[in-house]
mmCIF file of C-alpha atoms in Angstrom:
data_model
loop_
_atom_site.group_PDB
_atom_site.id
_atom_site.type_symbol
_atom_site.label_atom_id
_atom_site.label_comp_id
_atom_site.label_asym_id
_atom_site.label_seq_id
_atom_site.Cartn_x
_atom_site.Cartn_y
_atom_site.Cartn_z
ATOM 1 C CA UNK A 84 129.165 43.011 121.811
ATOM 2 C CA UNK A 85 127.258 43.514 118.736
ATOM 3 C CA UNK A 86 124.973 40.570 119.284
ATOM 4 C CA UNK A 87 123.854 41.748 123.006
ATOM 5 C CA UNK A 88 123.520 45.088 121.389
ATOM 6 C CA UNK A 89 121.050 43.373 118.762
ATOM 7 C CA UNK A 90 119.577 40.860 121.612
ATOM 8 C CA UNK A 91 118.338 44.369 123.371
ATOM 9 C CA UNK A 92 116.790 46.319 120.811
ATOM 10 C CA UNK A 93 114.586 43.321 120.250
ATOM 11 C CA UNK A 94 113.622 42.262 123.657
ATOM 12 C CA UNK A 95 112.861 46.173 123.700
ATOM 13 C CA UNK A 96 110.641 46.244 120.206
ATOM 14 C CA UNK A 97 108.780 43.207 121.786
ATOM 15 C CA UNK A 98 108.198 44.872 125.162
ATOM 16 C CA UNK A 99 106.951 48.067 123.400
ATOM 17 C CA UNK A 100 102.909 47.375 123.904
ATOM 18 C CA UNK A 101 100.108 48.255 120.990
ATOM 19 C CA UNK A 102 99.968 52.140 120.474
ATOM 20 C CA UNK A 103 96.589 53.072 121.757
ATOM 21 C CA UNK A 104 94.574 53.633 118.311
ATOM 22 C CA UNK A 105 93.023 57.017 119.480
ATOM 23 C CA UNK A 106 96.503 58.487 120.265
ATOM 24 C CA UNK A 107 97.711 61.725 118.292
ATOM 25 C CA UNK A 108 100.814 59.420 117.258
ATOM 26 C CA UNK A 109 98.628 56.545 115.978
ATOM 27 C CA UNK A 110 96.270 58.435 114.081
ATOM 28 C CA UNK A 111 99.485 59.926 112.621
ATOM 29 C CA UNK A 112 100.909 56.765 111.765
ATOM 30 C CA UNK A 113 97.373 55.713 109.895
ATOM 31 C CA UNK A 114 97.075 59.361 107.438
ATOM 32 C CA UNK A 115 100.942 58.715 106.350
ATOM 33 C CA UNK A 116 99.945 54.845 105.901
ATOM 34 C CA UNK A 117 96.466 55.714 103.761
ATOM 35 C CA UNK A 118 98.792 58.419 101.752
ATOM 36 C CA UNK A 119 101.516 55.830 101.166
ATOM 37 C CA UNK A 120 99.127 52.765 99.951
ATOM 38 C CA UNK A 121 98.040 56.219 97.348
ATOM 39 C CA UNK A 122 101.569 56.399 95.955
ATOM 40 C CA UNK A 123 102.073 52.841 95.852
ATOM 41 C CA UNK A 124 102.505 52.046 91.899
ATOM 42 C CA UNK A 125 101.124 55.545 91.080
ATOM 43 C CA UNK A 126 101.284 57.237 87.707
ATOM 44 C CA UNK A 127 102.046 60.728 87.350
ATOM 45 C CA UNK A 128 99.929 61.742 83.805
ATOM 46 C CA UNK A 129 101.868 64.838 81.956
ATOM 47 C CA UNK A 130 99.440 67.002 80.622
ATOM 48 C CA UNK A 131 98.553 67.511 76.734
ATOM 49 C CA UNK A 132 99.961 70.804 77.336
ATOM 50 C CA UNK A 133 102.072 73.389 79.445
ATOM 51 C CA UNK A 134 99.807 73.529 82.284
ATOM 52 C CA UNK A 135 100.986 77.149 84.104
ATOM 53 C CA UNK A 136 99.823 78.026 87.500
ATOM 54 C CA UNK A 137 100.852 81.053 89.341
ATOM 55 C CA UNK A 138 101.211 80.179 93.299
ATOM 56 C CA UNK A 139 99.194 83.291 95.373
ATOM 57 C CA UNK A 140 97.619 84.293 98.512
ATOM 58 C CA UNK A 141 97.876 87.913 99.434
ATOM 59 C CA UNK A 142 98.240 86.816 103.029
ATOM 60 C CA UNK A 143 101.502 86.086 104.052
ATOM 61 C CA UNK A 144 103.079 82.849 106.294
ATOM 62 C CA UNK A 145 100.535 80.654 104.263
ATOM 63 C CA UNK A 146 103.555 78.199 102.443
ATOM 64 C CA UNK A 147 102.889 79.707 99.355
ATOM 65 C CA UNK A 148 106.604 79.476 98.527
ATOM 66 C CA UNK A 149 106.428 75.989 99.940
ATOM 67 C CA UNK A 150 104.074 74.715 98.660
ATOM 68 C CA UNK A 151 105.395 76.159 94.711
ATOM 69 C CA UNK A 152 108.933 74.099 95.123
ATOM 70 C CA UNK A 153 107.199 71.164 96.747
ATOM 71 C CA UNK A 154 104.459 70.541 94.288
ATOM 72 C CA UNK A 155 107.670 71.326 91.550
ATOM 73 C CA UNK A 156 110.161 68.915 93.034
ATOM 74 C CA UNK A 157 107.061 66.035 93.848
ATOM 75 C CA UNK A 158 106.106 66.188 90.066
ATOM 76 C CA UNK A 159 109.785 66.731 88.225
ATOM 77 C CA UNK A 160 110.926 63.686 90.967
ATOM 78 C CA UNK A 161 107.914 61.950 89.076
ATOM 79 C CA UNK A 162 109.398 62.102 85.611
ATOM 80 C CA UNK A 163 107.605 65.699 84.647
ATOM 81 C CA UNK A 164 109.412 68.428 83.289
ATOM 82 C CA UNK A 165 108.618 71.540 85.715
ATOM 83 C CA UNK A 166 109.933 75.201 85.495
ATOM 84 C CA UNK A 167 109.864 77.510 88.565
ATOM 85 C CA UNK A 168 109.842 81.367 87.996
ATOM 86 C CA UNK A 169 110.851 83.060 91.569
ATOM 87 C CA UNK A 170 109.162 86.028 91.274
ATOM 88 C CA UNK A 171 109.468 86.934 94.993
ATOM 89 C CA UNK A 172 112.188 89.846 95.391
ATOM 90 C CA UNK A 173 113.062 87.435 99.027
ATOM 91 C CA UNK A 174 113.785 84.428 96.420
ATOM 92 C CA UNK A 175 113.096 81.562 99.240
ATOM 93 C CA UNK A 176 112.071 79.985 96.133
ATOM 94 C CA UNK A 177 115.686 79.984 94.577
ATOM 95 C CA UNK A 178 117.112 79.202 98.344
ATOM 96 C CA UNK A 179 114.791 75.988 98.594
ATOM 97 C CA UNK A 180 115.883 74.385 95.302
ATOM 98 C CA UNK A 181 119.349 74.990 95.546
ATOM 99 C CA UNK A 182 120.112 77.624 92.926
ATOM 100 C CA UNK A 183 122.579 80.161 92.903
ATOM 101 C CA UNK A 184 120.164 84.185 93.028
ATOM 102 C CA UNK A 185 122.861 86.492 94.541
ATOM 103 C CA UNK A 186 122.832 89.816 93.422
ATOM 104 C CA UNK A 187 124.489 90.021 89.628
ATOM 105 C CA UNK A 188 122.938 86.630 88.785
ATOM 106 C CA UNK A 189 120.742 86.307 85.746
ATOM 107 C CA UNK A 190 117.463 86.095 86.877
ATOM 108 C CA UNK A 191 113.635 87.032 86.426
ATOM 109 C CA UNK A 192 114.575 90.967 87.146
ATOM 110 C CA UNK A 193 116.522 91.102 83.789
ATOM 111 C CA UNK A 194 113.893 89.474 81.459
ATOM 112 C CA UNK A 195 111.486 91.509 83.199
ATOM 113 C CA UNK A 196 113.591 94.886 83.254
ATOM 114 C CA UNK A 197 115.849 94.381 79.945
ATOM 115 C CA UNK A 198 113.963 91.635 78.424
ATOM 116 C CA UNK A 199 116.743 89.009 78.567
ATOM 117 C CA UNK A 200 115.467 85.815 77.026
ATOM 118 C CA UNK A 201 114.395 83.570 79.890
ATOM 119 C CA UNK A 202 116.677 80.795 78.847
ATOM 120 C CA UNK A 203 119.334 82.903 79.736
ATOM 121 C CA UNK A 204 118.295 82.849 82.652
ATOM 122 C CA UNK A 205 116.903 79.889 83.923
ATOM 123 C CA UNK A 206 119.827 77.316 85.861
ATOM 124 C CA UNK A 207 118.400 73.520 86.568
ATOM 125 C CA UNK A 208 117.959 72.353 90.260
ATOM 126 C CA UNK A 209 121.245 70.422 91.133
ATOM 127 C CA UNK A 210 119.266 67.626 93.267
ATOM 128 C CA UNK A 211 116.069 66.955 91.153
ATOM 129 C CA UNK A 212 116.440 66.396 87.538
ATOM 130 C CA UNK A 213 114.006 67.309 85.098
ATOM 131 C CA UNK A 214 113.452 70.625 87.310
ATOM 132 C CA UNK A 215 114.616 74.472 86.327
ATOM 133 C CA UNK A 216 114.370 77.219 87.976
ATOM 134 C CA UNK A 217 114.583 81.201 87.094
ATOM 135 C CA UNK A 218 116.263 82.859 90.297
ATOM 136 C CA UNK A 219 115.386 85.545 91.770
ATOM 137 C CA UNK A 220 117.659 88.381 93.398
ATOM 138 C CA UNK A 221 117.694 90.814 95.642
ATOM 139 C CA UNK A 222 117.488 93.090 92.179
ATOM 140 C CA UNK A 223 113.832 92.151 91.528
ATOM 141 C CA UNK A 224 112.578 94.637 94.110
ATOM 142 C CA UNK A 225 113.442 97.431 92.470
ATOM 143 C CA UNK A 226 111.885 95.826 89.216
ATOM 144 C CA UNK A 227 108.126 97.706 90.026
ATOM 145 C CA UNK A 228 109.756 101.298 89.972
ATOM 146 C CA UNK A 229 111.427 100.800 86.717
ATOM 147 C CA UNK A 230 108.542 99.253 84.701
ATOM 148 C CA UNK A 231 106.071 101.579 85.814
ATOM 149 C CA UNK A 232 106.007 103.617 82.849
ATOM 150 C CA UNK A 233 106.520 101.193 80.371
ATOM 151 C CA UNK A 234 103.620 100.693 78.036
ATOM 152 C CA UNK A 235 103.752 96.847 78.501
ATOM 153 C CA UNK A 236 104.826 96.119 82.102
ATOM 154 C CA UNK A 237 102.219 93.661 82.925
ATOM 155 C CA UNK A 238 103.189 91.622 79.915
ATOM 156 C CA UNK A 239 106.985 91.234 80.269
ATOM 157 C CA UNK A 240 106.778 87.891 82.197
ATOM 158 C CA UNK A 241 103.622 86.504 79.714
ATOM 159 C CA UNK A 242 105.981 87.566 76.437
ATOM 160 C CA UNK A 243 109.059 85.994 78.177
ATOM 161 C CA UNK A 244 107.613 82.682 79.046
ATOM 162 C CA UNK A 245 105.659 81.968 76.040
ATOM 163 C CA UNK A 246 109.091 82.914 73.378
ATOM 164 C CA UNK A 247 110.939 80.481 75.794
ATOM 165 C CA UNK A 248 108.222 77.810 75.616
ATOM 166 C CA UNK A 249 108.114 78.117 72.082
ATOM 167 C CA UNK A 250 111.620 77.098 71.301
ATOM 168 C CA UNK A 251 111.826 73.999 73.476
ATOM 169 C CA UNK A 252 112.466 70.711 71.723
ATOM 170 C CA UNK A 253 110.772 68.996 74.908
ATOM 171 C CA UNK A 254 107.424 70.369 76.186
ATOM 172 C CA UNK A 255 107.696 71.353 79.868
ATOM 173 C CA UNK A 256 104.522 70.056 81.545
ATOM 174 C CA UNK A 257 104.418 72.581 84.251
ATOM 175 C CA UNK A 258 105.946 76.075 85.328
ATOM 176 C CA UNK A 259 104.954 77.557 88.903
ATOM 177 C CA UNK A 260 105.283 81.106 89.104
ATOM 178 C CA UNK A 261 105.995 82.382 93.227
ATOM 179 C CA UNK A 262 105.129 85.533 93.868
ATOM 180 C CA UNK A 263 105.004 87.477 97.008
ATOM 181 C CA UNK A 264 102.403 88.449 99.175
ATOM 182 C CA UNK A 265 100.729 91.130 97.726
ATOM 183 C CA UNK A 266 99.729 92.981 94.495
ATOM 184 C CA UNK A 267 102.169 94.778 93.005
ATOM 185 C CA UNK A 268 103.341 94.580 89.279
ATOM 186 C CA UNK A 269 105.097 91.411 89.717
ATOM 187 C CA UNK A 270 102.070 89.551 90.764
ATOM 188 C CA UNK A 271 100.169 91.140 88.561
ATOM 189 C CA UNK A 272 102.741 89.676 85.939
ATOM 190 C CA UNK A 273 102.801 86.588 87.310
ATOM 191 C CA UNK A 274 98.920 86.270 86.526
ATOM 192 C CA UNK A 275 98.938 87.600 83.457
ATOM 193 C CA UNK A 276 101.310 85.107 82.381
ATOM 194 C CA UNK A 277 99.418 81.792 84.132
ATOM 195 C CA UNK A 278 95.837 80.604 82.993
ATOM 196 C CA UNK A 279 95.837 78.624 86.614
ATOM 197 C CA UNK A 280 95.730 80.292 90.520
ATOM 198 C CA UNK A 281 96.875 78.296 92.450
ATOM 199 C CA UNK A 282 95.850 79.640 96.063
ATOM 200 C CA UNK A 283 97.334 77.854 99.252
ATOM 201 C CA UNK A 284 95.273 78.270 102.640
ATOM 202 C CA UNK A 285 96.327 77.912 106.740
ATOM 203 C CA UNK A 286 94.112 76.043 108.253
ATOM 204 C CA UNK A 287 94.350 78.277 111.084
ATOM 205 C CA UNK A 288 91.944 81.571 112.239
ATOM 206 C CA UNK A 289 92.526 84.318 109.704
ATOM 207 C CA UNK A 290 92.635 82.190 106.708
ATOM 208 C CA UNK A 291 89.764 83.525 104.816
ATOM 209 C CA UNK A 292 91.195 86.795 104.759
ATOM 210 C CA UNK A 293 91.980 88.927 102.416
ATOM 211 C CA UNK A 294 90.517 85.857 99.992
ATOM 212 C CA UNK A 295 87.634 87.744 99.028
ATOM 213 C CA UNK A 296 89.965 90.383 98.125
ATOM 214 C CA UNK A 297 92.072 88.278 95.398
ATOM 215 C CA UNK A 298 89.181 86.901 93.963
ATOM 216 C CA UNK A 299 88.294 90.581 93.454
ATOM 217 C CA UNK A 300 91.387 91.051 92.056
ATOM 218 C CA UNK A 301 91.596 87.713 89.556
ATOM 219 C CA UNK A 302 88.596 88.930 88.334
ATOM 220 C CA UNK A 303 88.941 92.377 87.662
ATOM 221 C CA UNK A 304 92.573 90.992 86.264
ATOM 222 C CA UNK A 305 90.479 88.456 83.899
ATOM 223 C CA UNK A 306 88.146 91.018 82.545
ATOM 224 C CA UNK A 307 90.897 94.018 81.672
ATOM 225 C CA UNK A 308 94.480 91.593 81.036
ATOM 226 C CA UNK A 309 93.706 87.661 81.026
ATOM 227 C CA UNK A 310 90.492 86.134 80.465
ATOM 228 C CA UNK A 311 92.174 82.457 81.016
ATOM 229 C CA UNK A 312 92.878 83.267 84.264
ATOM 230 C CA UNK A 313 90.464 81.078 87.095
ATOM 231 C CA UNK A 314 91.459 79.665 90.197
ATOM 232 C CA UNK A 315 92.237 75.840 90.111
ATOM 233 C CA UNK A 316 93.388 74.738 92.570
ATOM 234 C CA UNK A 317 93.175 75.241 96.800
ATOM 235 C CA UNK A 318 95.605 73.631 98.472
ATOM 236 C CA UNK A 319 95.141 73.525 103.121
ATOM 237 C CA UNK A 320 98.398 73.899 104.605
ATOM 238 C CA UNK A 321 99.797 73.996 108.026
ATOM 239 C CA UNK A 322 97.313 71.470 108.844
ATOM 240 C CA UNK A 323 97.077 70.582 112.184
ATOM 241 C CA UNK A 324 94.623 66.735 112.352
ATOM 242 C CA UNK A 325 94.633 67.567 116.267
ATOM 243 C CA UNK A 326 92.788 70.497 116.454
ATOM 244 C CA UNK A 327 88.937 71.621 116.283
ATOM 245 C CA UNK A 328 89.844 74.759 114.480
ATOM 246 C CA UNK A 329 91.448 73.183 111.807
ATOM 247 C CA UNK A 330 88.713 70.623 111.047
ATOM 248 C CA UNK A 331 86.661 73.842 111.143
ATOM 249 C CA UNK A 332 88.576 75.918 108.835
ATOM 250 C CA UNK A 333 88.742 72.916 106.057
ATOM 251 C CA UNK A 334 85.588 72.569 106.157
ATOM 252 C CA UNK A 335 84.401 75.942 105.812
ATOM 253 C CA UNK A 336 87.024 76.528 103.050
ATOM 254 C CA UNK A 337 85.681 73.051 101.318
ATOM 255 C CA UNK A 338 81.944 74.386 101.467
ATOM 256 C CA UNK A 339 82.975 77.791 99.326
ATOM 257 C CA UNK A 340 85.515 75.963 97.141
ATOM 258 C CA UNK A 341 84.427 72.080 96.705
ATOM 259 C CA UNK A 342 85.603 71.459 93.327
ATOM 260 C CA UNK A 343 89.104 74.002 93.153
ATOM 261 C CA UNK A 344 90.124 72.072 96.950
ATOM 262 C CA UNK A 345 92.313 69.473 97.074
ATOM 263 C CA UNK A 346 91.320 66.428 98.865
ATOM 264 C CA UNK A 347 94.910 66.427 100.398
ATOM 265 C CA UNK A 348 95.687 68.847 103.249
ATOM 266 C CA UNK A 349 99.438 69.343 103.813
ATOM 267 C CA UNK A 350 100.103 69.020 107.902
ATOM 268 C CA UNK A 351 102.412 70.881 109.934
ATOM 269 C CA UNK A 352 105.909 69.555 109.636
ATOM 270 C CA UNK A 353 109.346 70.528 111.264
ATOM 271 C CA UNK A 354 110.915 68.710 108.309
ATOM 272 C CA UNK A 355 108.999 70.733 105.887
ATOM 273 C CA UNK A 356 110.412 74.251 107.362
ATOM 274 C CA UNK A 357 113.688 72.936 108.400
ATOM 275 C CA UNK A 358 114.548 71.804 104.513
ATOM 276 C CA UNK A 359 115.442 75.416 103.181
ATOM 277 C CA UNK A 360 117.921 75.826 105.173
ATOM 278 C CA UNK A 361 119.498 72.829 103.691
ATOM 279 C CA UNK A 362 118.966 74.107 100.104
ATOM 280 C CA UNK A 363 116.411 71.332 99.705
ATOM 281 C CA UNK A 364 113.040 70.856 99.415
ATOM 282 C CA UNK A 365 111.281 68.208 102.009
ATOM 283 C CA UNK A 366 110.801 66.033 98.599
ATOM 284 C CA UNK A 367 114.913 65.383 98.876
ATOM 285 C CA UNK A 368 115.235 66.393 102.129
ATOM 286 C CA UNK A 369 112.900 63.612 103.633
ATOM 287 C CA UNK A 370 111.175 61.604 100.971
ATOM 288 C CA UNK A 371 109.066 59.852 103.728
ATOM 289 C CA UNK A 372 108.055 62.430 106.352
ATOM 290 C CA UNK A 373 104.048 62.913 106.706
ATOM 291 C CA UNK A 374 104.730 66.513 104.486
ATOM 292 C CA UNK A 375 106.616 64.704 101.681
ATOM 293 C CA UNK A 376 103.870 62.356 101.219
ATOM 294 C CA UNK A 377 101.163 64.968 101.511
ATOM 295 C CA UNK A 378 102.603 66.943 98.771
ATOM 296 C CA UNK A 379 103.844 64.286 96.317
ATOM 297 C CA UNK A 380 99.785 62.717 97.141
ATOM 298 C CA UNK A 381 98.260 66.253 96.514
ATOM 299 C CA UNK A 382 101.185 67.001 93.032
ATOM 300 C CA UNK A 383 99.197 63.448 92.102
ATOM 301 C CA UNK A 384 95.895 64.939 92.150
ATOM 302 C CA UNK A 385 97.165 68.191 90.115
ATOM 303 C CA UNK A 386 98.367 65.892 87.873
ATOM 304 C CA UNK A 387 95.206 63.812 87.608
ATOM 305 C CA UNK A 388 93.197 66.874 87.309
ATOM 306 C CA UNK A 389 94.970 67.792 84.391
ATOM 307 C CA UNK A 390 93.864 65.129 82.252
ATOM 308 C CA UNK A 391 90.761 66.238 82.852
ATOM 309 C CA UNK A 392 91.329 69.434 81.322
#
């Protein structure tokens, strides 16, 4: 029975004709093709130092939270040594890479709030190694109120991250700080603390928005709290190869941002939003969907770039 079974599936595979080359599904097949010949024997570089980029876009529903554990999980899967601070009260960060954040667990809220050292805190991912995480919990959204009349409460995170960095026998290469979608005083901790912005963009109708507006805000953030802080990196998401508006939108953003944009665009994936709810990231989830290769193609180009620095 097992041999007609096997008889079948080939006199099916050789019936199947030539997919027609200018068919959605073809031109699929060639980008994850060009992106896997790119990994094929590639070297992931580590940095000559901690290279710290805080993950933003004031817009919301851009992947900025998955695009931080992706670009976390493609490098630490790489041999790197990656920290993620979930600075998003939400902590879809903390969901995505498998880590325990309910309410009562250590997490960013009590170095931020009481100052707890942040390797206290921090718990390693379960599924990837070389990859640690600092939760967050629902307790983080209460965090602004309490440190608004503290003297250094844009500086917690910054003074937390750089005593923990200081005592490590290993150098991490990167940390990715999440934040959430706006510009409150975890944000503005989160850039305080990072010399890098790391800004992901839809390619969709809207996604300029509200850019001009952070730039505003990284500089005026630069000039008064941080004068490392520049914008490195621009990374299109949701990207959809079918569509005029999408070739558009990359474009447009690629005009105003040539050298900080990535070459690699990260397409729209089921896989990619179905993952979470697995307590993975699409990296473990599914190493070979068109979204996994995307991001561990554009975590190569990070890493490339930061030779360069």
């Amino acid at each position: 029975m097992a041999k007609k079974t096997s008889r079948s599936r080939d006199d099916l595979l050789k019936a199947i004709k030539d997919v027609d080359p200018g068919t959605p599904l073809a031109n699929e097949v060639a980008a994850d093709s060009v992106l896997k010949r790119e990994l094929a024997g590639a070297e992931f570089p580590a940095p000559t130092r901690t290279r710290v980029l805080t993950v933003s876009n004031q817009k919301g529903g851009v992947g900025k939270t998955t695009t931080a554990v992706n670009l976390a999980a493609a490098l630490a899967s790489e041999g790197l040594k990656v920290l993620v601070i979930d600075s998003d009260p939400q902590g879809n960060a903390s969901t995505a890479l498998n880590v325990p954040h309910g309410q009562g667990t250590p997490s960013v809220y009590d170095c931020l709030v009481d100052k707890t050292p942040l390797d206290q805190v921090i718990a390693e991912c379960p599924d990837i190694p070389n990859l640690w995480v600092a939760p967050a919990t629902i307790d983080l959204a209460g965090a602004e109120i309490e440190l608004v009349s503290e003297d250094d409460r844009a500086y917690r995170l910054r003074d937390s991250l750089e005593a923990f960095l200081a005592t490590q026998d290993t150098q991490f290469d990167y940390v990715f700080i999440d934040c959430p979608p706006s510009l409150g005083l975890l944000t503005l901790n989160a850039f305080v603390a990072a010399e890098e912005v790391l800004i992901p963009i839809q390619t969709e109708y809207y996604a300029l928005e509200g850019l001009s507006q952070l730039m505003s805000n990284i500089d005026r953030i630069r000039d008064a709290l941080n004068p490392k802080l520049h914008i490195s990196t621009i990374l299109l998401t949701m990207n959809d190869r079918r569509t005029n508006l999408s070739r558009q939108v990359a474009e447009e953003v690629r005009k105003y941002f040539k050298n900080e944009t990535l070459r690699t665009t990260i397409p729209r994936s089921v896989r990619i939003s179905e993952a979470p709810s697995f307590g993975q990231t699409v990296i473990t989830y599914d190493r070979t969907n068109s979204g996994a290769l995307a991001y561990r193609v554009a975590a190569k180009e990070i890493a490339d770039r930061g030779t360069e620095k």
